[in-house]
Amino acid sequence: MAPRIASISIAPLSFPPTPQLALPSPEDTEAQHQHQQQQQQQHQHQVNIEAKQKQRGKMSQQSAPYDMQIKLLMIGDSGVGKTCLLLRYANDSFSPTFITTIGIDFKIKNVDIDGKRIKLQIWDTAGQERFRTITTSYFRGAQGILLVYDVTDRRSFESIRNWVSQIQQHADVHVNKILVGNKCDMLDEKVVSTEEGQKLAKEFGIEFWECSAKNDINVEQAFIGIARDVKDRLVADGGGGPAASKGLSLNKAGQGPTRNKGCC
């Protein structure tokens, strides 16, 4: 008897459809290309900026536009005219509008003193009590300080001693100083005499000027005077740190020559 063979039916294998890759549109390709170009341009721009900065740094080191840099600080009560004096000296301008200095501001003035090219960095401080912490933080780096009062305001003159105390606490012991009585053009309202200013300056052994920012009286002379004193001290000390023999001490009266200059 012949064997029986079972028949087996095999179902055909089914495979999932092959996904079709979406090709980028011409618009997407162009946008990606532009983005890459922008990144390359930004990178090249940054490289160029860094190269220029390095070049400028080398040029400034090779040929500095000044022989010496001096930092001056202006202190005094609010409203005595510190900002007006600075604007008159730095910009040869004057504004009768009173605007309180917020915190601190500064101006740059390049001058030639005794054949030396000097870059003056003049800091204008706020006189209000609420800014006193900010103001005193700038004392230590100052090489010259202008003590300013208003000849029509006796309280501002009496505050000079307090400002001197601040200098003793926060500034370098050898810092040069100058006393400035501003608004000397207001003769009818003047309450602090020239003699009183001269006496106080002599007590501290510092130079004294009466000035008028409004009428440009003795403004340049005052700034150049303090800048020259600082320059002479730094040169005598080798162009650097404080020179004990040239510094003016606020603790001892009568040290160094006192040049008293009137307003008119």
Coordinates of C-alpha atoms in Angstrom, one line a residue:
M1 CA 0.0 0.0 0.0
A2 CA 1.5 3.3 -1.0
P3 CA 2.2 5.9 1.8
R4 CA 0.1 9.0 2.0
I5 CA 1.9 12.3 1.8
A6 CA 0.3 15.3 3.6
S7 CA 0.1 18.5 1.7
I8 CA 1.3 21.6 3.5
S9 CA 0.2 25.0 2.3
I10 CA 2.7 27.8 2.9
A11 CA 1.4 31.4 3.1
P12 CA 3.4 33.9 1.3
L13 CA 5.6 36.2 3.5
S14 CA 4.4 39.7 3.9
F15 CA 6.9 42.6 4.5
P16 CA 6.1 46.1 5.7
P17 CA 6.2 48.7 3.0
T18 CA 9.6 50.3 2.6
P19 CA 9.5 53.9 3.9
Q20 CA 10.3 56.5 1.3
L21 CA 12.9 59.0 2.4
A22 CA 11.7 62.6 2.2
L23 CA 14.2 64.6 0.2
P24 CA 14.7 68.2 1.3
S25 CA 13.0 70.8 -0.9
P26 CA 15.1 73.3 -2.8
E27 CA 13.9 76.0 -0.4
D28 CA 15.1 74.0 2.7
T29 CA 18.5 73.4 1.1
E30 CA 18.9 77.1 0.3
A31 CA 18.0 78.1 3.8
Q32 CA 20.5 75.6 5.3
H33 CA 23.2 76.9 3.0
Q34 CA 22.5 80.5 4.0
H35 CA 22.6 79.6 7.7
Q36 CA 26.0 77.9 7.3
Q37 CA 27.2 81.0 5.4
Q38 CA 26.0 83.3 8.2
Q39 CA 27.8 81.2 10.8
Q40 CA 31.0 81.3 8.8
Q41 CA 30.7 85.0 8.4
Q42 CA 30.1 85.6 12.1
H43 CA 33.0 83.4 13.0
Q44 CA 35.3 85.3 10.6
H45 CA 34.0 88.6 11.9
Q46 CA 34.9 87.6 15.4
V47 CA 38.3 86.5 14.3
N48 CA 38.9 89.8 12.6
I49 CA 37.8 91.7 15.7
E50 CA 40.2 89.8 17.9
A51 CA 43.0 90.3 15.4
K52 CA 42.3 94.1 15.4
Q53 CA 42.2 94.2 19.2
K54 CA 45.6 92.5 19.4
Q55 CA 47.0 94.8 16.8
R56 CA 45.8 97.8 18.6
G57 CA 47.2 96.5 21.9
K58 CA 50.6 96.1 20.2
M59 CA 50.5 99.5 18.7
S60 CA 49.5 101.2 22.0
Q61 CA 52.4 99.5 23.7
Q62 CA 54.8 100.5 21.0
S63 CA 53.7 104.2 20.7
A64 CA 51.6 105.3 23.7
P65 CA 49.9 108.7 23.0
Y66 CA 51.0 109.9 26.4
D67 CA 53.9 109.8 28.7
M68 CA 52.0 109.6 32.0
Q69 CA 48.4 109.0 33.2
I70 CA 47.1 110.8 36.2
K71 CA 43.9 110.2 38.1
L72 CA 42.3 113.2 39.7
L73 CA 39.3 113.1 42.1
M74 CA 36.9 116.0 42.8
I75 CA 35.1 115.9 46.1
G76 CA 32.9 118.3 48.1
D77 CA 29.3 118.9 49.1
S78 CA 26.5 118.6 46.7
G79 CA 25.8 121.8 44.7
V80 CA 29.2 123.4 45.0
G81 CA 29.8 123.1 41.3
K82 CA 32.2 120.2 40.8
T83 CA 30.5 119.1 37.6
C84 CA 30.4 122.6 36.3
L85 CA 34.2 123.0 36.9
L86 CA 34.9 119.7 35.2
L87 CA 32.7 120.5 32.2
R88 CA 34.3 124.0 31.9
Y89 CA 37.8 122.5 31.9
A90 CA 37.2 119.4 29.8
N91 CA 34.7 120.7 27.3
D92 CA 34.9 124.5 27.8
S93 CA 31.1 124.5 28.4
F94 CA 28.8 125.7 31.2
S95 CA 25.2 125.0 32.0
P96 CA 23.3 126.9 34.7
T97 CA 21.0 124.0 35.2
F98 CA 21.7 122.1 38.4
I99 CA 21.8 118.3 37.9
T100 CA 22.9 116.2 40.8
T101 CA 25.7 113.7 39.9
I102 CA 24.5 110.1 40.4
G103 CA 27.3 108.1 41.9
I104 CA 30.3 109.1 39.9
D105 CA 31.3 110.2 36.5
F106 CA 34.6 111.1 34.7
K107 CA 36.2 113.0 31.8
I108 CA 39.4 112.5 29.9
K109 CA 41.7 115.5 29.1
N110 CA 45.1 115.2 27.4
V111 CA 47.5 118.0 28.3
D112 CA 51.1 118.9 27.9
I113 CA 52.9 120.0 31.1
D114 CA 56.6 120.8 31.1
G115 CA 57.1 118.8 28.0
K116 CA 55.3 115.7 29.3
R117 CA 52.3 114.4 27.5
I118 CA 49.8 113.6 30.3
K119 CA 46.4 111.9 30.1
L120 CA 44.2 113.3 32.9
Q121 CA 41.4 111.0 34.1
I122 CA 39.2 113.3 36.2
W123 CA 36.6 111.7 38.4
D124 CA 33.5 113.8 39.4
T125 CA 31.9 112.4 42.6
A126 CA 28.5 112.9 44.1
G127 CA 28.4 115.0 47.2
Q128 CA 25.2 113.7 48.7
E129 CA 25.5 111.5 51.8
R130 CA 23.7 108.6 50.2
F131 CA 26.5 108.2 47.6
R132 CA 29.3 108.5 50.2
T133 CA 30.2 104.8 50.1
I134 CA 30.6 104.9 46.3
T135 CA 32.6 108.1 46.5
T136 CA 35.1 106.9 49.2
S137 CA 35.7 103.7 47.2
Y138 CA 37.5 105.8 44.6
F139 CA 39.8 107.6 47.0
R140 CA 42.5 105.0 47.2
G141 CA 43.4 105.1 43.5
A142 CA 43.5 108.9 43.2
Q143 CA 46.8 110.6 42.8
G144 CA 45.4 114.1 43.1
I145 CA 42.3 115.4 44.9
L146 CA 40.5 118.7 44.4
L147 CA 38.6 119.8 47.5
V148 CA 35.8 122.0 46.3
Y149 CA 33.5 124.4 48.3
D150 CA 31.0 127.1 47.3
V151 CA 32.1 130.6 48.4
T152 CA 28.4 131.5 48.8
D153 CA 27.7 128.5 51.1
R154 CA 29.5 128.5 54.4
R155 CA 28.3 125.1 55.3
S156 CA 30.1 123.6 52.2
F157 CA 33.3 125.4 53.4
E158 CA 33.0 124.0 56.9
S159 CA 32.5 120.5 55.4
I160 CA 36.0 120.6 54.0
R161 CA 37.4 119.4 57.3
N162 CA 35.1 116.4 57.1
W163 CA 36.2 115.7 53.5
V164 CA 39.8 115.9 54.7
S165 CA 39.0 113.3 57.3
Q166 CA 37.7 111.1 54.5
I167 CA 40.9 111.5 52.6
Q168 CA 42.9 110.5 55.7
Q169 CA 40.9 107.4 56.1
H170 CA 40.6 106.2 52.5
A171 CA 43.2 107.9 50.2
D172 CA 46.9 107.3 49.8
V173 CA 48.9 109.1 52.4
H174 CA 51.0 110.9 49.7
V175 CA 48.1 112.0 47.5
N176 CA 48.4 115.6 46.3
K177 CA 45.6 118.0 47.2
I178 CA 44.2 121.4 46.3
L179 CA 41.5 123.6 47.8
V180 CA 39.1 125.3 45.4
G181 CA 36.5 127.9 46.2
N182 CA 34.0 128.0 43.4
K183 CA 31.5 130.7 42.3
C184 CA 33.8 133.6 43.1
D185 CA 32.0 135.6 40.4
M186 CA 29.0 135.9 42.8
L187 CA 30.5 138.8 44.8
D188 CA 27.1 140.0 46.3
E189 CA 26.4 136.5 47.7
K190 CA 29.9 135.6 48.8
V191 CA 30.0 134.6 52.5
V192 CA 33.4 132.9 52.7
S193 CA 36.2 135.4 52.3
T194 CA 39.4 134.8 50.2
E195 CA 41.4 135.1 53.4
E196 CA 39.5 132.3 55.1
G197 CA 40.2 130.0 52.1
Q198 CA 43.9 131.0 52.2
K199 CA 44.1 130.3 55.9
L200 CA 42.5 126.8 55.6
A201 CA 44.7 125.9 52.7
K202 CA 47.8 127.0 54.6
E203 CA 46.7 124.9 57.6
F204 CA 46.8 121.8 55.4
G205 CA 49.9 122.9 53.5
I206 CA 48.1 122.8 50.1
E207 CA 47.5 125.1 47.2
F208 CA 44.4 127.3 47.0
W209 CA 42.4 128.8 44.1
E210 CA 39.2 130.8 43.9
C211 CA 37.5 129.9 40.7
S212 CA 34.3 130.5 38.6
A213 CA 33.1 127.8 36.3
K214 CA 30.5 130.2 34.9
N215 CA 33.0 132.9 33.9
D216 CA 36.0 130.6 33.4
I217 CA 38.1 132.2 36.1
N218 CA 41.2 130.2 37.3
V219 CA 39.6 126.9 36.2
E220 CA 42.4 125.7 34.0
Q221 CA 45.0 127.0 36.4
A222 CA 43.6 124.9 39.2
F223 CA 43.5 121.7 37.2
I224 CA 47.0 122.2 35.7
G225 CA 48.3 123.1 39.2
I226 CA 47.2 119.9 40.8
A227 CA 48.3 117.9 37.7
R228 CA 51.8 119.4 37.8
D229 CA 52.1 118.7 41.5
V230 CA 51.2 115.0 40.9
K231 CA 53.5 114.8 37.8
D232 CA 56.5 116.3 39.8
R233 CA 55.9 113.8 42.6
L234 CA 55.7 110.8 40.3
V235 CA 58.7 111.8 38.3
A236 CA 60.8 112.3 41.5
D237 CA 59.7 108.9 42.5
G238 CA 60.7 107.3 39.2
G239 CA 57.3 107.7 37.6
G240 CA 55.5 105.3 39.9
G241 CA 54.4 105.1 43.5
P242 CA 54.2 107.7 46.2
A243 CA 57.2 109.7 47.2
A244 CA 57.3 110.5 50.8
S245 CA 59.6 113.5 50.4
K246 CA 57.2 115.1 47.9
G247 CA 53.8 114.1 49.4
L248 CA 51.7 116.6 51.2
S249 CA 50.5 115.4 54.6
L250 CA 47.1 116.5 55.9
N251 CA 48.2 115.8 59.5
K252 CA 50.8 118.5 59.7
A253 CA 50.3 122.1 58.9
G254 CA 52.6 124.2 56.9
Q255 CA 54.4 121.5 54.9
G256 CA 55.3 122.5 51.4
P257 CA 54.7 125.9 49.7
T258 CA 51.2 127.2 49.7
R259 CA 50.3 129.3 46.6
N260 CA 47.2 131.3 47.3
K261 CA 45.4 132.6 44.2
G262 CA 42.5 135.0 44.3
C263 CA 39.6 135.1 42.0
C264 CA 39.7 138.5 40.6

